[in-house]
Amino acid sequence: MDKYGLIGFPLEHSFSKNYFNEKFQNENIDAQYINFEIPSIENILEVLASNPELKGLNVTIPYKEKVISYLDTVSPEARAIGAVNVIKIEHKGSETILKGFNSDVIGFTKSIEPMLKKHHKKALILGTGGSSKAIDYGLRSLGLETIFVSRYERPGTIQYSGITEDIIREYNVIVNCTPCGMFPNTEDYPNLPYEAMDDKNILYDLIYNPDQTMFMQKGMAQGAVVKNGLEMLLLQAFASWKFWNDND
């Protein structure tokens, strides 16, 4: 039986495990998807050694950047993004070859592109982790200018306290790449001047649990167009399967 899995920490809310095991059952695929909750990226070697049937891994927080140093090859797109969330595992004799890809950018761009109108030219990206880098790459590939928003003073970012009503009107696409508002902390939301929003704003939240985060609700109350991360997850899971099974 082939094995696939997810590495990250913590992994209480894993969409991938349910999605893939359901897919395997429905399509009569002799495979299993397992969560590998590892406290340190070094543990990936242990996971690989004790699971020789592994054909592929997904990578989530906080290892999308750290995992790159363990890979034999990285796709040009994942290299440009600086984050990997899909690993294809090939066995050639006694050698194990790890190939890194990024399906986040595929899932996100396919999900947000139909929402974009001519007046959507600039975007705020909330957060600076591995997912936000894929979102930045995706938005720029769709022709938008981007700025990262951070809670901390970091080069090339603005802070939440510096976001004015004018910025909200100019950067009218806002993507939340932080866990702020995720279950169980559903009352939390990013600190933004929501009162400046209107129907020209898009609020896209990578979170999918709950269905409607407070970030989305506060935008909707001002007429903004909102979307959660569920479709992106489905699209990136589909892309993961393609990476694992394509003969490159």
mmCIF file with all atom_site columns, C-alpha atoms in Angstrom, residues 27-212:
data_model
loop_
_atom_site.group_PDB
_atom_site.id
_atom_site.type_symbol
_atom_site.label_atom_id
_atom_site.label_alt_id
_atom_site.label_comp_id
_atom_site.label_asym_id
_atom_site.label_entity_id
_atom_site.label_seq_id
_atom_site.pdbx_PDB_ins_code
_atom_site.Cartn_x
_atom_site.Cartn_y
_atom_site.Cartn_z
_atom_site.occupancy
_atom_site.B_iso_or_equiv
_atom_site.pdbx_formal_charge
_atom_site.auth_seq_id
_atom_site.auth_comp_id
_atom_site.auth_asym_id
_atom_site.auth_atom_id
_atom_site.pdbx_PDB_model_num
ATOM 1   C CA . GLU A 1 27  ? -11.707 5.830  -6.179  1.00 0.00 ? 27  GLU A CA 1
ATOM 2   C CA . ASN A 1 28  ? -10.532 2.413  -4.923  1.00 0.00 ? 28  ASN A CA 1
ATOM 3   C CA . ILE A 1 29  ? -6.926  3.588  -4.646  1.00 0.00 ? 29  ILE A CA 1
ATOM 4   C CA . ASP A 1 30  ? -4.792  1.300  -2.474  1.00 0.00 ? 30  ASP A CA 1
ATOM 5   C CA . ALA A 1 31  ? -3.238  4.077  -0.419  1.00 0.00 ? 31  ALA A CA 1
ATOM 6   C CA . GLN A 1 32  ? -3.336  5.744  2.967   1.00 0.00 ? 32  GLN A CA 1
ATOM 7   C CA . TYR A 1 33  ? -2.769  9.364  4.091   1.00 0.00 ? 33  TYR A CA 1
ATOM 8   C CA . ILE A 1 34  ? -1.201  9.897  7.515   1.00 0.00 ? 34  ILE A CA 1
ATOM 9   C CA . ASN A 1 35  ? -0.523  12.963 9.664   1.00 0.00 ? 35  ASN A CA 1
ATOM 10  C CA . PHE A 1 36  ? 3.078   13.159 10.873  1.00 0.00 ? 36  PHE A CA 1
ATOM 11  C CA . GLU A 1 37  ? 3.097   15.760 13.642  1.00 0.00 ? 37  GLU A CA 1
ATOM 12  C CA . ILE A 1 38  ? 6.800   16.433 14.066  1.00 0.00 ? 38  ILE A CA 1
ATOM 13  C CA . PRO A 1 39  ? 8.170   18.865 16.689  1.00 0.00 ? 39  PRO A CA 1
ATOM 14  C CA . SER A 1 40  ? 11.256  19.663 14.604  1.00 0.00 ? 40  SER A CA 1
ATOM 15  C CA . ILE A 1 41  ? 12.022  19.632 10.858  1.00 0.00 ? 41  ILE A CA 1
ATOM 16  C CA . GLU A 1 42  ? 14.940  17.230 11.500  1.00 0.00 ? 42  GLU A CA 1
ATOM 17  C CA . ASN A 1 43  ? 12.310  14.568 12.267  1.00 0.00 ? 43  ASN A CA 1
ATOM 18  C CA . ILE A 1 44  ? 11.494  14.368 8.555   1.00 0.00 ? 44  ILE A CA 1
ATOM 19  C CA . LEU A 1 45  ? 14.436  11.962 8.193   1.00 0.00 ? 45  LEU A CA 1
ATOM 20  C CA . GLU A 1 46  ? 12.889  9.672  10.791  1.00 0.00 ? 46  GLU A CA 1
ATOM 21  C CA . VAL A 1 47  ? 9.496   9.814  9.003   1.00 0.00 ? 47  VAL A CA 1
ATOM 22  C CA . LEU A 1 48  ? 11.132  8.863  5.687   1.00 0.00 ? 48  LEU A CA 1
ATOM 23  C CA . ALA A 1 49  ? 13.234  6.074  7.197   1.00 0.00 ? 49  ALA A CA 1
ATOM 24  C CA . SER A 1 50  ? 10.327  4.424  9.026   1.00 0.00 ? 50  SER A CA 1
ATOM 25  C CA . ASN A 1 51  ? 7.858   4.765  6.102   1.00 0.00 ? 51  ASN A CA 1
ATOM 26  C CA . PRO A 1 52  ? 9.556   3.385  2.972   1.00 0.00 ? 52  PRO A CA 1
ATOM 27  C CA . GLU A 1 53  ? 6.145   3.217  1.196   1.00 0.00 ? 53  GLU A CA 1
ATOM 28  C CA . LEU A 1 54  ? 5.811   7.022  1.231   1.00 0.00 ? 54  LEU A CA 1
ATOM 29  C CA . LYS A 1 55  ? 5.218   8.452  -2.245  1.00 0.00 ? 55  LYS A CA 1
ATOM 30  C CA . GLY A 1 56  ? 4.489   12.033 -1.265  1.00 0.00 ? 56  GLY A CA 1
ATOM 31  C CA . LEU A 1 57  ? 4.176   14.553 1.541   1.00 0.00 ? 57  LEU A CA 1
ATOM 32  C CA . ASN A 1 58  ? 2.361   17.818 2.050   1.00 0.00 ? 58  ASN A CA 1
ATOM 33  C CA . VAL A 1 59  ? 4.128   20.384 4.212   1.00 0.00 ? 59  VAL A CA 1
ATOM 34  C CA . THR A 1 60  ? 2.391   22.891 6.460   1.00 0.00 ? 60  THR A CA 1
ATOM 35  C CA . ILE A 1 61  ? 3.221   25.422 9.181   1.00 0.00 ? 61  ILE A CA 1
ATOM 36  C CA . PRO A 1 62  ? 5.980   25.907 10.317  1.00 0.00 ? 62  PRO A CA 1
ATOM 37  C CA . TYR A 1 63  ? 8.112   23.906 7.857   1.00 0.00 ? 63  TYR A CA 1
ATOM 38  C CA . LYS A 1 64  ? 7.345   25.235 4.349   1.00 0.00 ? 64  LYS A CA 1
ATOM 39  C CA . GLU A 1 65  ? 10.628  27.166 4.254   1.00 0.00 ? 65  GLU A CA 1
ATOM 40  C CA . LYS A 1 66  ? 12.791  25.001 6.510   1.00 0.00 ? 66  LYS A CA 1
ATOM 41  C CA . VAL A 1 67  ? 12.127  21.830 4.503   1.00 0.00 ? 67  VAL A CA 1
ATOM 42  C CA . ILE A 1 68  ? 13.895  23.168 1.391   1.00 0.00 ? 68  ILE A CA 1
ATOM 43  C CA . SER A 1 69  ? 17.373  22.274 2.695   1.00 0.00 ? 69  SER A CA 1
ATOM 44  C CA . TYR A 1 70  ? 16.330  18.587 2.841   1.00 0.00 ? 70  TYR A CA 1
ATOM 45  C CA . LEU A 1 71  ? 15.247  18.393 -0.810  1.00 0.00 ? 71  LEU A CA 1
ATOM 46  C CA . ASP A 1 72  ? 17.204  17.159 -3.829  1.00 0.00 ? 72  ASP A CA 1
ATOM 47  C CA . THR A 1 73  ? 15.357  19.367 -6.332  1.00 0.00 ? 73  THR A CA 1
ATOM 48  C CA . VAL A 1 74  ? 12.972  22.319 -6.033  1.00 0.00 ? 74  VAL A CA 1
ATOM 49  C CA . SER A 1 75  ? 10.716  23.523 -8.853  1.00 0.00 ? 75  SER A CA 1
ATOM 50  C CA . PRO A 1 76  ? 11.567  26.989 -10.233 1.00 0.00 ? 76  PRO A CA 1
ATOM 51  C CA . GLU A 1 77  ? 8.214   28.312 -8.945  1.00 0.00 ? 77  GLU A CA 1
ATOM 52  C CA . ALA A 1 78  ? 8.736   26.980 -5.403  1.00 0.00 ? 78  ALA A CA 1
ATOM 53  C CA . ARG A 1 79  ? 12.309  28.303 -5.482  1.00 0.00 ? 79  ARG A CA 1
ATOM 54  C CA . ALA A 1 80  ? 11.093  31.775 -6.482  1.00 0.00 ? 80  ALA A CA 1
ATOM 55  C CA . ILE A 1 81  ? 8.440   31.697 -3.743  1.00 0.00 ? 81  ILE A CA 1
ATOM 56  C CA . GLY A 1 82  ? 10.897  30.381 -1.148  1.00 0.00 ? 82  GLY A CA 1
ATOM 57  C CA . ALA A 1 83  ? 8.416   27.843 0.219   1.00 0.00 ? 83  ALA A CA 1
ATOM 58  C CA . VAL A 1 84  ? 7.535   24.213 -0.516  1.00 0.00 ? 84  VAL A CA 1
ATOM 59  C CA . ASN A 1 85  ? 4.283   22.504 0.471   1.00 0.00 ? 85  ASN A CA 1
ATOM 60  C CA . VAL A 1 86  ? 4.427   19.379 -1.727  1.00 0.00 ? 86  VAL A CA 1
ATOM 61  C CA . ILE A 1 87  ? 7.207   16.773 -1.785  1.00 0.00 ? 87  ILE A CA 1
ATOM 62  C CA . LYS A 1 88  ? 7.320   13.988 -4.356  1.00 0.00 ? 88  LYS A CA 1
ATOM 63  C CA . ILE A 1 89  ? 9.285   10.987 -3.057  1.00 0.00 ? 89  ILE A CA 1
ATOM 64  C CA . GLU A 1 90  ? 11.028  8.709  -5.538  1.00 0.00 ? 90  GLU A CA 1
ATOM 65  C CA . HIS A 1 91  ? 12.986  5.552  -4.735  1.00 0.00 ? 91  HIS A CA 1
ATOM 66  C CA . LYS A 1 92  ? 15.808  4.600  -7.077  1.00 0.00 ? 92  LYS A CA 1
ATOM 67  C CA . GLY A 1 93  ? 17.524  1.517  -5.703  1.00 0.00 ? 93  GLY A CA 1
ATOM 68  C CA . SER A 1 94  ? 18.681  2.408  -2.217  1.00 0.00 ? 94  SER A CA 1
ATOM 69  C CA . GLU A 1 95  ? 18.458  6.132  -2.963  1.00 0.00 ? 95  GLU A CA 1
ATOM 70  C CA . THR A 1 96  ? 15.514  8.326  -1.917  1.00 0.00 ? 96  THR A CA 1
ATOM 71  C CA . ILE A 1 97  ? 15.004  11.449 -4.026  1.00 0.00 ? 97  ILE A CA 1
ATOM 72  C CA . LEU A 1 98  ? 12.886  14.325 -2.690  1.00 0.00 ? 98  LEU A CA 1
ATOM 73  C CA . LYS A 1 99  ? 11.415  16.836 -5.150  1.00 0.00 ? 99  LYS A CA 1
ATOM 74  C CA . GLY A 1 100 ? 9.786   20.036 -3.862  1.00 0.00 ? 100 GLY A CA 1
ATOM 75  C CA . PHE A 1 101 ? 6.838   21.945 -5.363  1.00 0.00 ? 101 PHE A CA 1
ATOM 76  C CA . ASN A 1 102 ? 4.355   24.621 -4.322  1.00 0.00 ? 102 ASN A CA 1
ATOM 77  C CA . SER A 1 103 ? 0.638   23.934 -4.851  1.00 0.00 ? 103 SER A CA 1
ATOM 78  C CA . ASP A 1 104 ? -0.528  26.837 -2.641  1.00 0.00 ? 104 ASP A CA 1
ATOM 79  C CA . VAL A 1 105 ? 0.143   29.315 -5.420  1.00 0.00 ? 105 VAL A CA 1
ATOM 80  C CA . ILE A 1 106 ? -1.842  27.210 -7.927  1.00 0.00 ? 106 ILE A CA 1
ATOM 81  C CA . GLY A 1 107 ? -4.819  26.814 -5.589  1.00 0.00 ? 107 GLY A CA 1
ATOM 82  C CA . PHE A 1 108 ? -4.858  30.478 -4.611  1.00 0.00 ? 108 PHE A CA 1
ATOM 83  C CA . THR A 1 109 ? -4.516  32.036 -8.065  1.00 0.00 ? 109 THR A CA 1
ATOM 84  C CA . LYS A 1 110 ? -7.229  29.792 -9.560  1.00 0.00 ? 110 LYS A CA 1
ATOM 85  C CA . SER A 1 111 ? -9.507  30.641 -6.641  1.00 0.00 ? 111 SER A CA 1
ATOM 86  C CA . ILE A 1 112 ? -9.089  34.434 -6.543  1.00 0.00 ? 112 ILE A CA 1
ATOM 87  C CA . GLU A 1 113 ? -8.692  35.194 -10.272 1.00 0.00 ? 113 GLU A CA 1
ATOM 88  C CA . PRO A 1 114 ? -12.446 35.089 -11.088 1.00 0.00 ? 114 PRO A CA 1
ATOM 89  C CA . MET A 1 115 ? -13.078 37.637 -8.305  1.00 0.00 ? 115 MET A CA 1
ATOM 90  C CA . LEU A 1 116 ? -10.700 40.284 -9.657  1.00 0.00 ? 116 LEU A CA 1
ATOM 91  C CA . LYS A 1 117 ? -12.011 43.332 -11.506 1.00 0.00 ? 117 LYS A CA 1
ATOM 92  C CA . LYS A 1 118 ? -10.215 46.185 -13.281 1.00 0.00 ? 118 LYS A CA 1
ATOM 93  C CA . HIS A 1 119 ? -10.111 48.317 -10.126 1.00 0.00 ? 119 HIS A CA 1
ATOM 94  C CA . HIS A 1 120 ? -8.216  45.608 -8.186  1.00 0.00 ? 120 HIS A CA 1
ATOM 95  C CA . LYS A 1 121 ? -4.627  46.707 -8.727  1.00 0.00 ? 121 LYS A CA 1
ATOM 96  C CA . LYS A 1 122 ? -3.027  46.534 -5.273  1.00 0.00 ? 122 LYS A CA 1
ATOM 97  C CA . ALA A 1 123 ? -3.169  44.056 -2.388  1.00 0.00 ? 123 ALA A CA 1
ATOM 98  C CA . LEU A 1 124 ? -2.316  43.841 1.293   1.00 0.00 ? 124 LEU A CA 1
ATOM 99  C CA . ILE A 1 125 ? -0.975  40.475 2.452   1.00 0.00 ? 125 ILE A CA 1
ATOM 100 C CA . LEU A 1 126 ? -1.512  39.926 6.167   1.00 0.00 ? 126 LEU A CA 1
ATOM 101 C CA . GLY A 1 127 ? 1.358   37.824 7.542   1.00 0.00 ? 127 GLY A CA 1
ATOM 102 C CA . THR A 1 128 ? 4.897   36.993 6.449   1.00 0.00 ? 128 THR A CA 1
ATOM 103 C CA . GLY A 1 129 ? 5.110   33.170 6.691   1.00 0.00 ? 129 GLY A CA 1
ATOM 104 C CA . GLY A 1 130 ? 5.474   30.490 4.001   1.00 0.00 ? 130 GLY A CA 1
ATOM 105 C CA . SER A 1 131 ? 1.860   30.773 2.806   1.00 0.00 ? 131 SER A CA 1
ATOM 106 C CA . SER A 1 132 ? 2.102   34.545 2.422   1.00 0.00 ? 132 SER A CA 1
ATOM 107 C CA . LYS A 1 133 ? 5.065   34.138 0.057   1.00 0.00 ? 133 LYS A CA 1
ATOM 108 C CA . ALA A 1 134 ? 2.996   31.911 -2.239  1.00 0.00 ? 134 ALA A CA 1
ATOM 109 C CA . ILE A 1 135 ? 0.121   34.414 -2.065  1.00 0.00 ? 135 ILE A CA 1
ATOM 110 C CA . ASP A 1 136 ? 2.498   37.263 -2.951  1.00 0.00 ? 136 ASP A CA 1
ATOM 111 C CA . TYR A 1 137 ? 3.863   35.311 -5.929  1.00 0.00 ? 137 TYR A CA 1
ATOM 112 C CA . GLY A 1 138 ? 0.317   34.475 -7.068  1.00 0.00 ? 138 GLY A CA 1
ATOM 113 C CA . LEU A 1 139 ? -1.000  38.041 -6.775  1.00 0.00 ? 139 LEU A CA 1
ATOM 114 C CA . ARG A 1 140 ? 1.984   39.475 -8.631  1.00 0.00 ? 140 ARG A CA 1
ATOM 115 C CA . SER A 1 141 ? 1.577   36.851 -11.369 1.00 0.00 ? 141 SER A CA 1
ATOM 116 C CA . LEU A 1 142 ? -1.985  38.202 -11.754 1.00 0.00 ? 142 LEU A CA 1
ATOM 117 C CA . GLY A 1 143 ? -0.629  41.739 -12.163 1.00 0.00 ? 143 GLY A CA 1
ATOM 118 C CA . LEU A 1 144 ? -1.247  43.187 -8.680  1.00 0.00 ? 144 LEU A CA 1
ATOM 119 C CA . GLU A 1 145 ? 1.153   45.234 -6.577  1.00 0.00 ? 145 GLU A CA 1
ATOM 120 C CA . THR A 1 146 ? 1.584   43.858 -3.053  1.00 0.00 ? 146 THR A CA 1
ATOM 121 C CA . ILE A 1 147 ? 2.635   44.908 0.439   1.00 0.00 ? 147 ILE A CA 1
ATOM 122 C CA . PHE A 1 148 ? 3.166   42.580 3.401   1.00 0.00 ? 148 PHE A CA 1
ATOM 123 C CA . VAL A 1 149 ? 1.589   43.558 6.719   1.00 0.00 ? 149 VAL A CA 1
ATOM 124 C CA . SER A 1 150 ? 3.304   42.421 9.918   1.00 0.00 ? 150 SER A CA 1
ATOM 125 C CA . ARG A 1 151 ? 2.759   42.825 13.637  1.00 0.00 ? 151 ARG A CA 1
ATOM 126 C CA . TYR A 1 152 ? 6.493   43.481 13.951  1.00 0.00 ? 152 TYR A CA 1
ATOM 127 C CA . GLU A 1 153 ? 8.944   45.945 12.440  1.00 0.00 ? 153 GLU A CA 1
ATOM 128 C CA . ARG A 1 154 ? 10.360  44.005 9.489   1.00 0.00 ? 154 ARG A CA 1
ATOM 129 C CA . PRO A 1 155 ? 12.085  45.222 6.319   1.00 0.00 ? 155 PRO A CA 1
ATOM 130 C CA . GLY A 1 156 ? 9.670   45.547 3.396   1.00 0.00 ? 156 GLY A CA 1
ATOM 131 C CA . THR A 1 157 ? 6.541   45.448 5.562   1.00 0.00 ? 157 THR A CA 1
ATOM 132 C CA . ILE A 1 158 ? 4.068   47.876 7.050   1.00 0.00 ? 158 ILE A CA 1
ATOM 133 C CA . GLN A 1 159 ? 2.549   47.452 10.481  1.00 0.00 ? 159 GLN A CA 1
ATOM 134 C CA . TYR A 1 160 ? -1.165  47.210 11.288  1.00 0.00 ? 160 TYR A CA 1
ATOM 135 C CA . SER A 1 161 ? -0.973  50.530 13.147  1.00 0.00 ? 161 SER A CA 1
ATOM 136 C CA . GLY A 1 162 ? 0.168   52.207 9.907   1.00 0.00 ? 162 GLY A CA 1
ATOM 137 C CA . ILE A 1 163 ? -2.823  51.080 7.819   1.00 0.00 ? 163 ILE A CA 1
ATOM 138 C CA . THR A 1 164 ? -4.990  54.115 7.139   1.00 0.00 ? 164 THR A CA 1
ATOM 139 C CA . GLU A 1 165 ? -8.411  54.385 5.479   1.00 0.00 ? 165 GLU A CA 1
ATOM 140 C CA . ASP A 1 166 ? -6.680  55.664 2.340   1.00 0.00 ? 166 ASP A CA 1
ATOM 141 C CA . ILE A 1 167 ? -4.503  52.535 2.201   1.00 0.00 ? 167 ILE A CA 1
ATOM 142 C CA . ILE A 1 168 ? -7.608  50.316 2.506   1.00 0.00 ? 168 ILE A CA 1
ATOM 143 C CA . ARG A 1 169 ? -9.166  52.143 -0.441  1.00 0.00 ? 169 ARG A CA 1
ATOM 144 C CA . GLU A 1 170 ? -5.987  51.927 -2.545  1.00 0.00 ? 170 GLU A CA 1
ATOM 145 C CA . TYR A 1 171 ? -4.973  48.371 -1.601  1.00 0.00 ? 171 TYR A CA 1
ATOM 146 C CA . ASN A 1 172 ? -8.496  47.050 -1.989  1.00 0.00 ? 172 ASN A CA 1
ATOM 147 C CA . VAL A 1 173 ? -7.587  43.342 -2.085  1.00 0.00 ? 173 VAL A CA 1
ATOM 148 C CA . ILE A 1 174 ? -6.732  42.017 1.385   1.00 0.00 ? 174 ILE A CA 1
ATOM 149 C CA . VAL A 1 175 ? -5.579  38.435 1.964   1.00 0.00 ? 175 VAL A CA 1
ATOM 150 C CA . ASN A 1 176 ? -5.315  37.046 5.485   1.00 0.00 ? 176 ASN A CA 1
ATOM 151 C CA . CYS A 1 177 ? -2.422  34.541 5.672   1.00 0.00 ? 177 CYS A CA 1
ATOM 152 C CA . THR A 1 178 ? -2.321  34.523 9.489   1.00 0.00 ? 178 THR A CA 1
ATOM 153 C CA . PRO A 1 179 ? -4.104  32.128 11.902  1.00 0.00 ? 179 PRO A CA 1
ATOM 154 C CA . CYS A 1 180 ? -5.948  35.111 13.415  1.00 0.00 ? 180 CYS A CA 1
ATOM 155 C CA . GLY A 1 181 ? -9.624  34.145 13.715  1.00 0.00 ? 181 GLY A CA 1
ATOM 156 C CA . MET A 1 182 ? -9.075  30.409 13.266  1.00 0.00 ? 182 MET A CA 1
ATOM 157 C CA . PHE A 1 183 ? -11.042 27.952 15.428  1.00 0.00 ? 183 PHE A CA 1
ATOM 158 C CA . PRO A 1 184 ? -11.112 27.974 18.453  1.00 0.00 ? 184 PRO A CA 1
ATOM 159 C CA . ASN A 1 185 ? -10.208 31.718 18.565  1.00 0.00 ? 185 ASN A CA 1
ATOM 160 C CA . THR A 1 186 ? -13.135 32.665 16.337  1.00 0.00 ? 186 THR A CA 1
ATOM 161 C CA . GLU A 1 187 ? -13.690 36.099 17.921  1.00 0.00 ? 187 GLU A CA 1
ATOM 162 C CA . ASP A 1 188 ? -10.244 37.349 16.841  1.00 0.00 ? 188 ASP A CA 1
ATOM 163 C CA . TYR A 1 189 ? -9.727  39.405 13.699  1.00 0.00 ? 189 TYR A CA 1
ATOM 164 C CA . PRO A 1 190 ? -6.910  41.459 12.138  1.00 0.00 ? 190 PRO A CA 1
ATOM 165 C CA . ASN A 1 191 ? -6.828  45.054 13.328  1.00 0.00 ? 191 ASN A CA 1
ATOM 166 C CA . LEU A 1 192 ? -7.843  47.059 10.236  1.00 0.00 ? 192 LEU A CA 1
ATOM 167 C CA . PRO A 1 193 ? -9.990  50.164 9.550   1.00 0.00 ? 193 PRO A CA 1
ATOM 168 C CA . TYR A 1 194 ? -12.947 48.108 8.282   1.00 0.00 ? 194 TYR A CA 1
ATOM 169 C CA . GLU A 1 195 ? -15.159 51.217 8.185   1.00 0.00 ? 195 GLU A CA 1
ATOM 170 C CA . ALA A 1 196 ? -13.185 52.384 5.085   1.00 0.00 ? 196 ALA A CA 1
ATOM 171 C CA . MET A 1 197 ? -14.208 49.278 3.110   1.00 0.00 ? 197 MET A CA 1
ATOM 172 C CA . ASP A 1 198 ? -16.943 49.056 0.483   1.00 0.00 ? 198 ASP A CA 1
ATOM 173 C CA . ASP A 1 199 ? -18.005 46.857 -2.445  1.00 0.00 ? 199 ASP A CA 1
ATOM 174 C CA . LYS A 1 200 ? -14.682 47.519 -4.209  1.00 0.00 ? 200 LYS A CA 1
ATOM 175 C CA . ASN A 1 201 ? -12.807 45.561 -1.532  1.00 0.00 ? 201 ASN A CA 1
ATOM 176 C CA . ILE A 1 202 ? -12.060 41.838 -1.661  1.00 0.00 ? 202 ILE A CA 1
ATOM 177 C CA . LEU A 1 203 ? -11.313 40.114 1.653   1.00 0.00 ? 203 LEU A CA 1
ATOM 178 C CA . TYR A 1 204 ? -9.858  36.658 1.105   1.00 0.00 ? 204 TYR A CA 1
ATOM 179 C CA . ASP A 1 205 ? -9.148  34.524 4.174   1.00 0.00 ? 205 ASP A CA 1
ATOM 180 C CA . LEU A 1 206 ? -6.948  31.421 3.916   1.00 0.00 ? 206 LEU A CA 1
ATOM 181 C CA . ILE A 1 207 ? -8.767  30.105 7.006   1.00 0.00 ? 207 ILE A CA 1
ATOM 182 C CA . TYR A 1 208 ? -11.666 27.702 6.340   1.00 0.00 ? 208 TYR A CA 1
ATOM 183 C CA . ASN A 1 209 ? -12.674 26.902 9.933   1.00 0.00 ? 209 ASN A CA 1
ATOM 184 C CA . PRO A 1 210 ? -14.957 28.721 10.709  1.00 0.00 ? 210 PRO A CA 1
ATOM 185 C CA . ASP A 1 211 ? -16.630 29.190 7.291   1.00 0.00 ? 211 ASP A CA 1
ATOM 186 C CA . GLN A 1 212 ? -16.979 32.901 7.940   1.00 0.00 ? 212 GLN A CA 1
#
